Short mmCIF file of C-alpha atoms in Angstrom, two decimals:
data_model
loop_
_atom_site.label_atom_id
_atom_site.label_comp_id
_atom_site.label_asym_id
_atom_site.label_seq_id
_atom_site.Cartn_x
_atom_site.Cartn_y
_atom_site.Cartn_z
CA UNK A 1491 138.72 63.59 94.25
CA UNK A 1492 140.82 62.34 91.37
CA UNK A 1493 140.61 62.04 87.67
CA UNK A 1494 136.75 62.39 88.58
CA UNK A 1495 136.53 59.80 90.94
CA UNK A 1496 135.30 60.71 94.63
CA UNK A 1497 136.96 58.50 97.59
CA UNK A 1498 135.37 57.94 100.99
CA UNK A 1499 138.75 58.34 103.50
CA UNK A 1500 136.80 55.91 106.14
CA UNK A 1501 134.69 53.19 103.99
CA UNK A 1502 137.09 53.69 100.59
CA UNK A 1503 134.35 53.47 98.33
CA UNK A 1504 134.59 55.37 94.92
CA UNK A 1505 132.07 57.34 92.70
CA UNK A 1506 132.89 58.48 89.43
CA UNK A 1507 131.51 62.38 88.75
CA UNK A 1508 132.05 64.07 86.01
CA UNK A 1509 132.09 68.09 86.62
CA UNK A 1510 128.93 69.72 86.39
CA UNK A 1511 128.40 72.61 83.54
CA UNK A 1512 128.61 76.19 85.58
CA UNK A 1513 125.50 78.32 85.03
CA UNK A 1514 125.68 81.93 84.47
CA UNK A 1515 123.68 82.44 87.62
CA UNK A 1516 126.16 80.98 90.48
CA UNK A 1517 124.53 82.12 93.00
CA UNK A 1518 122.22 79.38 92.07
CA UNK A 1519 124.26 76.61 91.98
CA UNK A 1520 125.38 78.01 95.11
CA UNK A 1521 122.08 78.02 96.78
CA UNK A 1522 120.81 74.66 95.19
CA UNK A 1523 124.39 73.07 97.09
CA UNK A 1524 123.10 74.45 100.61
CA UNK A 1525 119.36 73.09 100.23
CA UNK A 1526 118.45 71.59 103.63
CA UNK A 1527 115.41 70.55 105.30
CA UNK A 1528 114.39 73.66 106.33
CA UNK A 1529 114.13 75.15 103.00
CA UNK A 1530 112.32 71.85 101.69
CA UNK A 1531 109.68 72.80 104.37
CA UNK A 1532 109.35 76.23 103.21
CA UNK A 1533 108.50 74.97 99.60
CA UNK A 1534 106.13 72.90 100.81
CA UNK A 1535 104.65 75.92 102.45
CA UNK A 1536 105.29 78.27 99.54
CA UNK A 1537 103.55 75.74 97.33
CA UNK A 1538 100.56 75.92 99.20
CA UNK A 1539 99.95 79.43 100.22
CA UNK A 1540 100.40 79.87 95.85
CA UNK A 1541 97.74 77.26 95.30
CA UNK A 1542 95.82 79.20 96.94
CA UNK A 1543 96.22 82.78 95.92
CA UNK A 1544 96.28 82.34 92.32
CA UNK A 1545 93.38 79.81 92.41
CA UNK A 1546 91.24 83.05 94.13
CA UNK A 1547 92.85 85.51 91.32
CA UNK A 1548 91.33 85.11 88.24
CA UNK A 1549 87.55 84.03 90.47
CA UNK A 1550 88.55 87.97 91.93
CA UNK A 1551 88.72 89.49 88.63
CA UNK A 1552 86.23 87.86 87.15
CA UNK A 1553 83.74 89.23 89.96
CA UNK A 1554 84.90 92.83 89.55
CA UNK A 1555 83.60 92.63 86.16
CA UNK A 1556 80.03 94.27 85.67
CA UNK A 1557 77.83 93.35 82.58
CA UNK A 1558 81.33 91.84 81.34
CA UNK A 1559 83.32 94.86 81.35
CA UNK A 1560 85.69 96.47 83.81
CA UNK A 1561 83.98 99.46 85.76
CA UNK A 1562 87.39 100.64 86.73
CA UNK A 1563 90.89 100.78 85.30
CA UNK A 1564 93.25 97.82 85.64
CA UNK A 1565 95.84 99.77 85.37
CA UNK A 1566 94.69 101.46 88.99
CA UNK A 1567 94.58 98.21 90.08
CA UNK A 1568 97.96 97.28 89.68
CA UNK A 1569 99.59 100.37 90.76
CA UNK A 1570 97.60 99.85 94.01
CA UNK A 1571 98.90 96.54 94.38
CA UNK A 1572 102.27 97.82 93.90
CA UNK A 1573 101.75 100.65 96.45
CA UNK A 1574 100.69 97.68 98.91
CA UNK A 1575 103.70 95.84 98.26
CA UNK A 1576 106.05 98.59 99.06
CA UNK A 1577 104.26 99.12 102.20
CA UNK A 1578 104.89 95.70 103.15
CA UNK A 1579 108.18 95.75 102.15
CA UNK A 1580 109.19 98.76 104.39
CA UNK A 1581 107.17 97.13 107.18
CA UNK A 1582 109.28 93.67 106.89
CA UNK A 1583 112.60 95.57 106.54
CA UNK A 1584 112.12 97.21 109.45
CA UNK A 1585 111.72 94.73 111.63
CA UNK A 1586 114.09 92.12 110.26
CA UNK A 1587 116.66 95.78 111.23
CA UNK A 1588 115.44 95.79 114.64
CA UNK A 1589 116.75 92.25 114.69
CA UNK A 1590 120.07 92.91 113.23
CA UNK A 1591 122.81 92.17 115.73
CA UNK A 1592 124.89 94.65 117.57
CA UNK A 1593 127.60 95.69 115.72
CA UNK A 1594 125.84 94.96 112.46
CA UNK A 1595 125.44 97.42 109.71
CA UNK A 1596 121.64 98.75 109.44
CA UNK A 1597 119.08 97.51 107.00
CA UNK A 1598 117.86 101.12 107.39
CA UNK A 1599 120.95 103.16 106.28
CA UNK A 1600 122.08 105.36 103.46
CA UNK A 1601 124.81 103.83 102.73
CA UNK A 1602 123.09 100.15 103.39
CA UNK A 1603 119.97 101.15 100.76
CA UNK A 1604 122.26 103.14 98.28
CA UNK A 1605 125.07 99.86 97.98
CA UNK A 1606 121.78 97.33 97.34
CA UNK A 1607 120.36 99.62 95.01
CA UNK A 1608 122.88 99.60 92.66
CA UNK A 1609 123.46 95.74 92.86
CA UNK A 1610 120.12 95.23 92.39
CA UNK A 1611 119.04 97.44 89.37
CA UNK A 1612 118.30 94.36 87.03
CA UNK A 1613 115.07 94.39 89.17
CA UNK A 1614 113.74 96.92 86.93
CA UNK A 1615 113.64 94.83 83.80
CA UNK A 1616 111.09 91.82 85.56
CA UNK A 1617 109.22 95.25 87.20
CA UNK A 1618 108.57 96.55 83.88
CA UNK A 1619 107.75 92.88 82.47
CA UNK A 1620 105.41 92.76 84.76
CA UNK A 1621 103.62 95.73 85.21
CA UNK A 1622 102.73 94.60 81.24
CA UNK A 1623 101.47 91.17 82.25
CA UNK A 1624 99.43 92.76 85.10
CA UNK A 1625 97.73 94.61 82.23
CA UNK A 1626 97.59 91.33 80.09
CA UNK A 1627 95.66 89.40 83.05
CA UNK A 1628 92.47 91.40 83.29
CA UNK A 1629 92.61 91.55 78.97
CA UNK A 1630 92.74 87.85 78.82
CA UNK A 1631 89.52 87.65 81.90
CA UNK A 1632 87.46 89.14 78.75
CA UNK A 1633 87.92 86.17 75.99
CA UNK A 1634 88.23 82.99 78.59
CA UNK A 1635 86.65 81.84 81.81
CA UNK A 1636 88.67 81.77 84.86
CA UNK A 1637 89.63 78.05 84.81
CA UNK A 1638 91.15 78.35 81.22
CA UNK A 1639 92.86 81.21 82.08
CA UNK A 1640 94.66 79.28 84.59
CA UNK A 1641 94.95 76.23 82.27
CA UNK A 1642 97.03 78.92 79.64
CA UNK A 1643 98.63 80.56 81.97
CA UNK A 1644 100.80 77.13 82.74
CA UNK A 1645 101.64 76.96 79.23
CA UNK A 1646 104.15 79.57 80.46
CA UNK A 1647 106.52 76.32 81.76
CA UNK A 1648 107.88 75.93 78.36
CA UNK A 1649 109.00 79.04 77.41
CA UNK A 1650 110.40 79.44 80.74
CA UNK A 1651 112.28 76.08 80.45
CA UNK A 1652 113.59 77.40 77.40
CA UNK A 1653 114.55 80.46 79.04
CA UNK A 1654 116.36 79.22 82.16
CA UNK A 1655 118.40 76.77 79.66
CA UNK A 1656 119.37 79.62 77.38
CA UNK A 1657 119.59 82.72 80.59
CA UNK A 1658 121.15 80.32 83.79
CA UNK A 1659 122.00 77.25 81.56
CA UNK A 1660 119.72 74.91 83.49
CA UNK A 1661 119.92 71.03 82.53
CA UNK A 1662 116.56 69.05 81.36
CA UNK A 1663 116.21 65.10 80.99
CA UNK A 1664 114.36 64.08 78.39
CA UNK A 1665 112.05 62.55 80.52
CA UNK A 1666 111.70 66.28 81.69
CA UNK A 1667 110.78 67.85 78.90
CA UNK A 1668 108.51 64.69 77.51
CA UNK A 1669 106.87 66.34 81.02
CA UNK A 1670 106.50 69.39 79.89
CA UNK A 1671 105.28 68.27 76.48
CA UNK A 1672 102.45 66.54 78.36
CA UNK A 1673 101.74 69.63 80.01
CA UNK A 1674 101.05 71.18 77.26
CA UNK A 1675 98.82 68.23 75.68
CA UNK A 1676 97.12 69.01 79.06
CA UNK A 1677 96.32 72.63 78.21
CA UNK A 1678 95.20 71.91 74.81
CA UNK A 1679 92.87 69.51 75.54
CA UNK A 1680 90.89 71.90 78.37
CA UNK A 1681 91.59 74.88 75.84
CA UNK A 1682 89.41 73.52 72.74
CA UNK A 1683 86.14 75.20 72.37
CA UNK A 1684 86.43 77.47 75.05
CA UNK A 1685 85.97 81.30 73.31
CA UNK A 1686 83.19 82.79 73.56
CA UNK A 1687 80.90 83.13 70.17
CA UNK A 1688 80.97 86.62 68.79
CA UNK A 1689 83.29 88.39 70.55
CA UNK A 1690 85.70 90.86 68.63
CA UNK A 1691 88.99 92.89 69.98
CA UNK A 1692 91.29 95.15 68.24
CA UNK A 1693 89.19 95.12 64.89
CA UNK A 1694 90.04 91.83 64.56
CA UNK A 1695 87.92 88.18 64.67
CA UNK A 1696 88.14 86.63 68.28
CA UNK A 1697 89.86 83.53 67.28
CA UNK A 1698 93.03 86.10 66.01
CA UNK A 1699 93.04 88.85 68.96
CA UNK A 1700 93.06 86.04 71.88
CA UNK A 1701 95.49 84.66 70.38
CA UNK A 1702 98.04 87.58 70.32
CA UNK A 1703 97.27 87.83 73.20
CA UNK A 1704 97.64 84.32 74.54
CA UNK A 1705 100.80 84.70 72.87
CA UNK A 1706 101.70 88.01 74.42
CA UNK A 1707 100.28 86.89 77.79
CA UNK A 1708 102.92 83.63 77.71
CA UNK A 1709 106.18 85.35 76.44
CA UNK A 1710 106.20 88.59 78.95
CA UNK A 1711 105.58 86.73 82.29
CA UNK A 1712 107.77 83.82 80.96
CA UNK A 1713 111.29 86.56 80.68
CA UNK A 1714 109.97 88.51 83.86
CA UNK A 1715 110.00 85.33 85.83
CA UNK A 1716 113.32 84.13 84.47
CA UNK A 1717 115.48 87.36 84.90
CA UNK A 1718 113.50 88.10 88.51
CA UNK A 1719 115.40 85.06 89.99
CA UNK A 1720 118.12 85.59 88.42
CA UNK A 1721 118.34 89.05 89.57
CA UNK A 1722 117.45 87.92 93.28
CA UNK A 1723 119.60 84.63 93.43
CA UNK A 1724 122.53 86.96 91.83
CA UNK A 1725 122.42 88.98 94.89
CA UNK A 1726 121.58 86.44 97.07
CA UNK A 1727 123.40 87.76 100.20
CA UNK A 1728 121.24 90.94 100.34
CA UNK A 1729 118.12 91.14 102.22
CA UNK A 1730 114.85 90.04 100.13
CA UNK A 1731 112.68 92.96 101.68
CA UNK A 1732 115.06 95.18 100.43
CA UNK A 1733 115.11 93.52 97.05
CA UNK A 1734 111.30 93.93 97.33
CA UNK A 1735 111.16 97.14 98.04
CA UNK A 1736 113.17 98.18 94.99
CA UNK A 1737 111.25 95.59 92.72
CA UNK A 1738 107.73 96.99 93.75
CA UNK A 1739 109.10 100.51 93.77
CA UNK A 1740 110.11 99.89 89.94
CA UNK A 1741 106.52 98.42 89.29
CA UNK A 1742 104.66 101.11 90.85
CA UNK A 1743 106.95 103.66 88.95
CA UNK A 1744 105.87 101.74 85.97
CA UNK A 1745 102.71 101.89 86.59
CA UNK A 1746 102.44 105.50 87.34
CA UNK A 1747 103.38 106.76 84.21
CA UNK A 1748 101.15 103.98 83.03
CA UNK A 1749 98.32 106.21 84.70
CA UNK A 1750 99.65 109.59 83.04
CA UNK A 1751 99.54 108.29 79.44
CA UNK A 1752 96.18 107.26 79.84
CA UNK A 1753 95.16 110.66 81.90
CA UNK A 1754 97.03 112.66 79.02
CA UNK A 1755 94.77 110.11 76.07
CA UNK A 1756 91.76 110.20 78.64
CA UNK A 1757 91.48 113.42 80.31
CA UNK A 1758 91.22 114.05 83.82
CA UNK A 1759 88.93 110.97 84.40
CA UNK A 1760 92.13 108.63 84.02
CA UNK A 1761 93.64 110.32 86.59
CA UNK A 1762 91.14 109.08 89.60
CA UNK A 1763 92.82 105.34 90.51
CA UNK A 1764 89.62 104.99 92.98
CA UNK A 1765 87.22 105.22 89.98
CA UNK A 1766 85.06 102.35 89.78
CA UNK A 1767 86.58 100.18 92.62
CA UNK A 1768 84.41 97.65 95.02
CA UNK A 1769 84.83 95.18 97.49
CA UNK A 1770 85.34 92.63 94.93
CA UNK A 1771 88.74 94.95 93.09
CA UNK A 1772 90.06 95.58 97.18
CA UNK A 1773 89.74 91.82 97.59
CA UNK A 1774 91.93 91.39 94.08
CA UNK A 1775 94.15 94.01 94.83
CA UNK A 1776 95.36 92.08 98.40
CA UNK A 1777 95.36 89.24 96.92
CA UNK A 1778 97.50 90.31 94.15
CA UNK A 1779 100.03 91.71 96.85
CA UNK A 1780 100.16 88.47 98.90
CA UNK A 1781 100.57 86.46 95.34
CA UNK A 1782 103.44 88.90 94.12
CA UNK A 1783 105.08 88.98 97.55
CA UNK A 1784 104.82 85.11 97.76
CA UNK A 1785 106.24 84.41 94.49
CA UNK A 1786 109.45 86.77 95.26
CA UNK A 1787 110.19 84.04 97.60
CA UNK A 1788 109.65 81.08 95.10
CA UNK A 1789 112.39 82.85 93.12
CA UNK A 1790 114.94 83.32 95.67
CA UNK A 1791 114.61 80.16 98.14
CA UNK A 1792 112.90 77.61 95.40
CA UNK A 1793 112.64 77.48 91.49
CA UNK A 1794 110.56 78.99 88.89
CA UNK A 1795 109.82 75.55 87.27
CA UNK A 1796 108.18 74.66 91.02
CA UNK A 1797 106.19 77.92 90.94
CA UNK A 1798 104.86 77.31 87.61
CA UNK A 1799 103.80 73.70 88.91
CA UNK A 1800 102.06 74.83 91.98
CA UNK A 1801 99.85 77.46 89.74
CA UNK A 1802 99.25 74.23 87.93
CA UNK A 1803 97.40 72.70 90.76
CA UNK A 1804 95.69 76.11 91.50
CA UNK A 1805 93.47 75.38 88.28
CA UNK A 1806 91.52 72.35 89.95
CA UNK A 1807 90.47 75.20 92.87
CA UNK A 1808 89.84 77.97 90.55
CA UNK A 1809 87.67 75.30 87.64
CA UNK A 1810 85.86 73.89 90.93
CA UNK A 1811 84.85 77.02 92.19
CA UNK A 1812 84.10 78.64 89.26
CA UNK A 1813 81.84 76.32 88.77
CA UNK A 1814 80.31 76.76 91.93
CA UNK A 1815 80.10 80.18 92.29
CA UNK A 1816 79.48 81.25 88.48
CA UNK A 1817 77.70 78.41 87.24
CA UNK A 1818 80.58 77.65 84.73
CA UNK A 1819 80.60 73.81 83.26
CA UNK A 1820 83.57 71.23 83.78
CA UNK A 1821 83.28 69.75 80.79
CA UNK A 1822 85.13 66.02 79.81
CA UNK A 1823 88.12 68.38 78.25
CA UNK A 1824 88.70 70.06 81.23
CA UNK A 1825 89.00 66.94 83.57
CA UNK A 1826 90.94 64.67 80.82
CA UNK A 1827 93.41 67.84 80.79
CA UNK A 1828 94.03 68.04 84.57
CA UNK A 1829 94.95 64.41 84.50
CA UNK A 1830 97.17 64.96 81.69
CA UNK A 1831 98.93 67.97 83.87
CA UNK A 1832 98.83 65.38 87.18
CA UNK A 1833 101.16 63.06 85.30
CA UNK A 1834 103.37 65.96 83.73
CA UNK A 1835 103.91 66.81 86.98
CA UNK A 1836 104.49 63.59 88.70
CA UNK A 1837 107.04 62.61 85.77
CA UNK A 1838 109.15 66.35 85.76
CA UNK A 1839 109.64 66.00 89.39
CA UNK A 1840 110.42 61.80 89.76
CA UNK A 1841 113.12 60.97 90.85
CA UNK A 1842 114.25 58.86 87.88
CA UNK A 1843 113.91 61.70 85.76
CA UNK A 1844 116.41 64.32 87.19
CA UNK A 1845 119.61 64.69 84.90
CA UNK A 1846 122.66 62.77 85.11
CA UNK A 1847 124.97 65.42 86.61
CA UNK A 1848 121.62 66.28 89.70
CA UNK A 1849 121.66 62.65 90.58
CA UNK A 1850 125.20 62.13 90.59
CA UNK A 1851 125.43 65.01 93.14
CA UNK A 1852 122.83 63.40 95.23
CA UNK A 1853 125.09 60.66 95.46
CA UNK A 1854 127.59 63.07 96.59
CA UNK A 1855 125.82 64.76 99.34
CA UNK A 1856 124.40 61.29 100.53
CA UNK A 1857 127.94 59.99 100.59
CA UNK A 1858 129.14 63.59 102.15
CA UNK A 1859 126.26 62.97 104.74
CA UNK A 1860 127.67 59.61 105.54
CA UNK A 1861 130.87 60.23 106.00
CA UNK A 1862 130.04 63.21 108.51
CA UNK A 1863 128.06 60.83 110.41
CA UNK A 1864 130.92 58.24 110.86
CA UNK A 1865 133.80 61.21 111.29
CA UNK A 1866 131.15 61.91 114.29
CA UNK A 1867 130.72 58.61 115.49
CA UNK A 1868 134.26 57.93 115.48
CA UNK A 1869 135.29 60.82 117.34
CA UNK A 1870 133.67 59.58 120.01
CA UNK A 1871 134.55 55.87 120.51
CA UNK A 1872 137.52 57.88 120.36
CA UNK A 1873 137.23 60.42 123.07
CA UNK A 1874 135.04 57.70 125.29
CA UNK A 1875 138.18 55.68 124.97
CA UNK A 1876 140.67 58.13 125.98
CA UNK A 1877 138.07 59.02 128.88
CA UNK A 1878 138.43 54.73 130.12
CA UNK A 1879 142.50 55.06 129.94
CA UNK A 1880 142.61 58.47 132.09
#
């Protein structure tokens, strides 16, 4: 390359780059360089397994209410999740050690555990974030049905655009954010009259307390996604149970003393986690897990914008079956919405609307790919030729 201008050495063609602004996080740009078919696959995969899982969520909560209220404590229920996590995680690191290489330090060590733990202590700041939103999600279950819930919860794209600009100075096209302006056009239009008549919280009208908490329930999640990848793409070389296992250790830590304030304000009662669980809260709780363990994997191998998307889609499941199993209507606002969020998405991820300095690396790659190919193919003729004069 010179003076910004990229020369094949076989074909002598010439692209003009320009140099590409560094985030903070490199270990992004670093990862995004080394994206190959195999990690396309696995968002495809990750994509659907979190359509999935968050489309059952809110359906979950909404059938572990009785009479409307919450028999139980949510804050029980996400400090068994948690609990569930770490389990996993210790399962999973234990047998990606017993495939560790001889000769290879252990997973399982001190020394290995110790070094990751102190790399990895910005995992406490998305832990605590989120053992907040965990809270948030059951309080929001009591002012909206399950579909809108879903529908608000995607309003969370902006902020988190915002975010990764500001945090790992991510680059937008317009055409990007006009997307994400749709979006939110989207979640308007299925949001209008959708609170429930007569409901009060806090001491104050419905219309004001769901929306501190809409707001509430946008921001946290928004800053816990944002600085969980960057924590995990940051350390990118260290093993993601072992990340896991010190992010759900943080939650459930959170979460404990969650449980002692509200023993200490409650009594004893707040003490018993097992109070007032079902079938319906065990179901949630696994679920929960499989969603928080799933998305720790959007966040290192994909992109929070994607996992934001793909809980996007999870709203026609959750608005179909809630109507289905809870006798909830899909009114015209609801399906004009979903369109709206169909073409949001279709125009954020085109192809003509990636920015400048994306597409021009494309280029790169694709030229990078071709060149390979040809260094390849003329090794050959040359090596078959050497073969016919021997």
């Amino acid at each position: 390359m010179k003076n910004g201008v990229l020369e094949c050495s076989v074909c002598h063609s010439k692209l003009g780059i320009s140099p590409t602004t560094r985030g903070i996080s490199r270990a992004y740009d670093r990862h995004r360089s080394k994206m190959s078919s195999k990690f396309r696959a696995l968002n495809v995969l990750l994509v659907v397994g979190d359509c999935i899982l968050i489309g059952l969520q809110p359906i979950l909560v909404y059938m572990s209410k009785v009479d409307g209220k919450f028999l139980f404590s949510p804050v029980s229920v996400n400090f068994l999740t948690e609990i569930a996590k770490v389990l996993f995680a210790i399962i999973m690191l234990m047998f990606q050690a017993r495939r560790q290489k001889p000769g290879e330090k252990s997973l399982l060590s001190v020394s290995t555990i110790y070094q990751a733990a102190r790399s990895n202590y910005l995992l406490a700041v998305p832990a605590f974030l989120y053992a907040i939103n965990n809270y948030l999600k059951f309080i929001m279950q009591l002012y909206f049905n399950p579909a809108t819930v879903k529908m608000l919860s995607n309003s969370k794209v902006l902020v988190i655009a915002l975010l990764l600009k500001v945090v790992m100075q991510r680059r937008f096209s317009l055409m990007q954010w006009e997307a994400l302006a749709l979006l939110l056009i989207g979640i308007t239009v299925n949001q209008l009259r959708s609170l429930p008549e007569g409901t009060t919280a806090l001491g104050l009208p419905v219309a004001a307390g769901a929306y501190v908490y809409t707001l509430i329930f946008v921001t946290v999640p928004s800053l816990a996604s944002v600085f969980n990848e960057y924590a995990l793409k940051s350390q990118f070389d260290t093993s993601i149970y072992l990340q896991n296992l010190f992010l759900y250790g943080y939650g459930a830590f959170f979460n404990f003393l969650a449980i002692l304030i509200m023993t200490i304000y409650k009594g004893a009662n707040g003490f018993n986690i097992l109070q007032g669980h079902s079938r319906a809260t065990m179901l949630l709780i696994f679920n929960n897990a499989a969603q928080g363990i799933l998305s720790s994997f959007f966040f290192k191998y994909a992109d929070t914008i994607l996992k934001k998307y793909s809980s996007t889609v999870a709203t026609i499941f959750t608005g179909l079956a809630s109507a289905a199993l809870f006798g909830h209507t899909l009114t015209i606002n609801f399906i004009l919405g979903i369109s709206i969020v169909f073409i949001s998405m279709h125009q954020f991820f085109s192809s003509l609307s990636k920015p400048k300095d994306e597409a021009q690396n494309g280029a790169v790659e694709m030229l990078d790919i071709q060149y390979n190919q040809r260094a390849k193919e003329s090794s050959f003729i040359n090596m078959s030729a050497g073969a016919t004069e021997d």
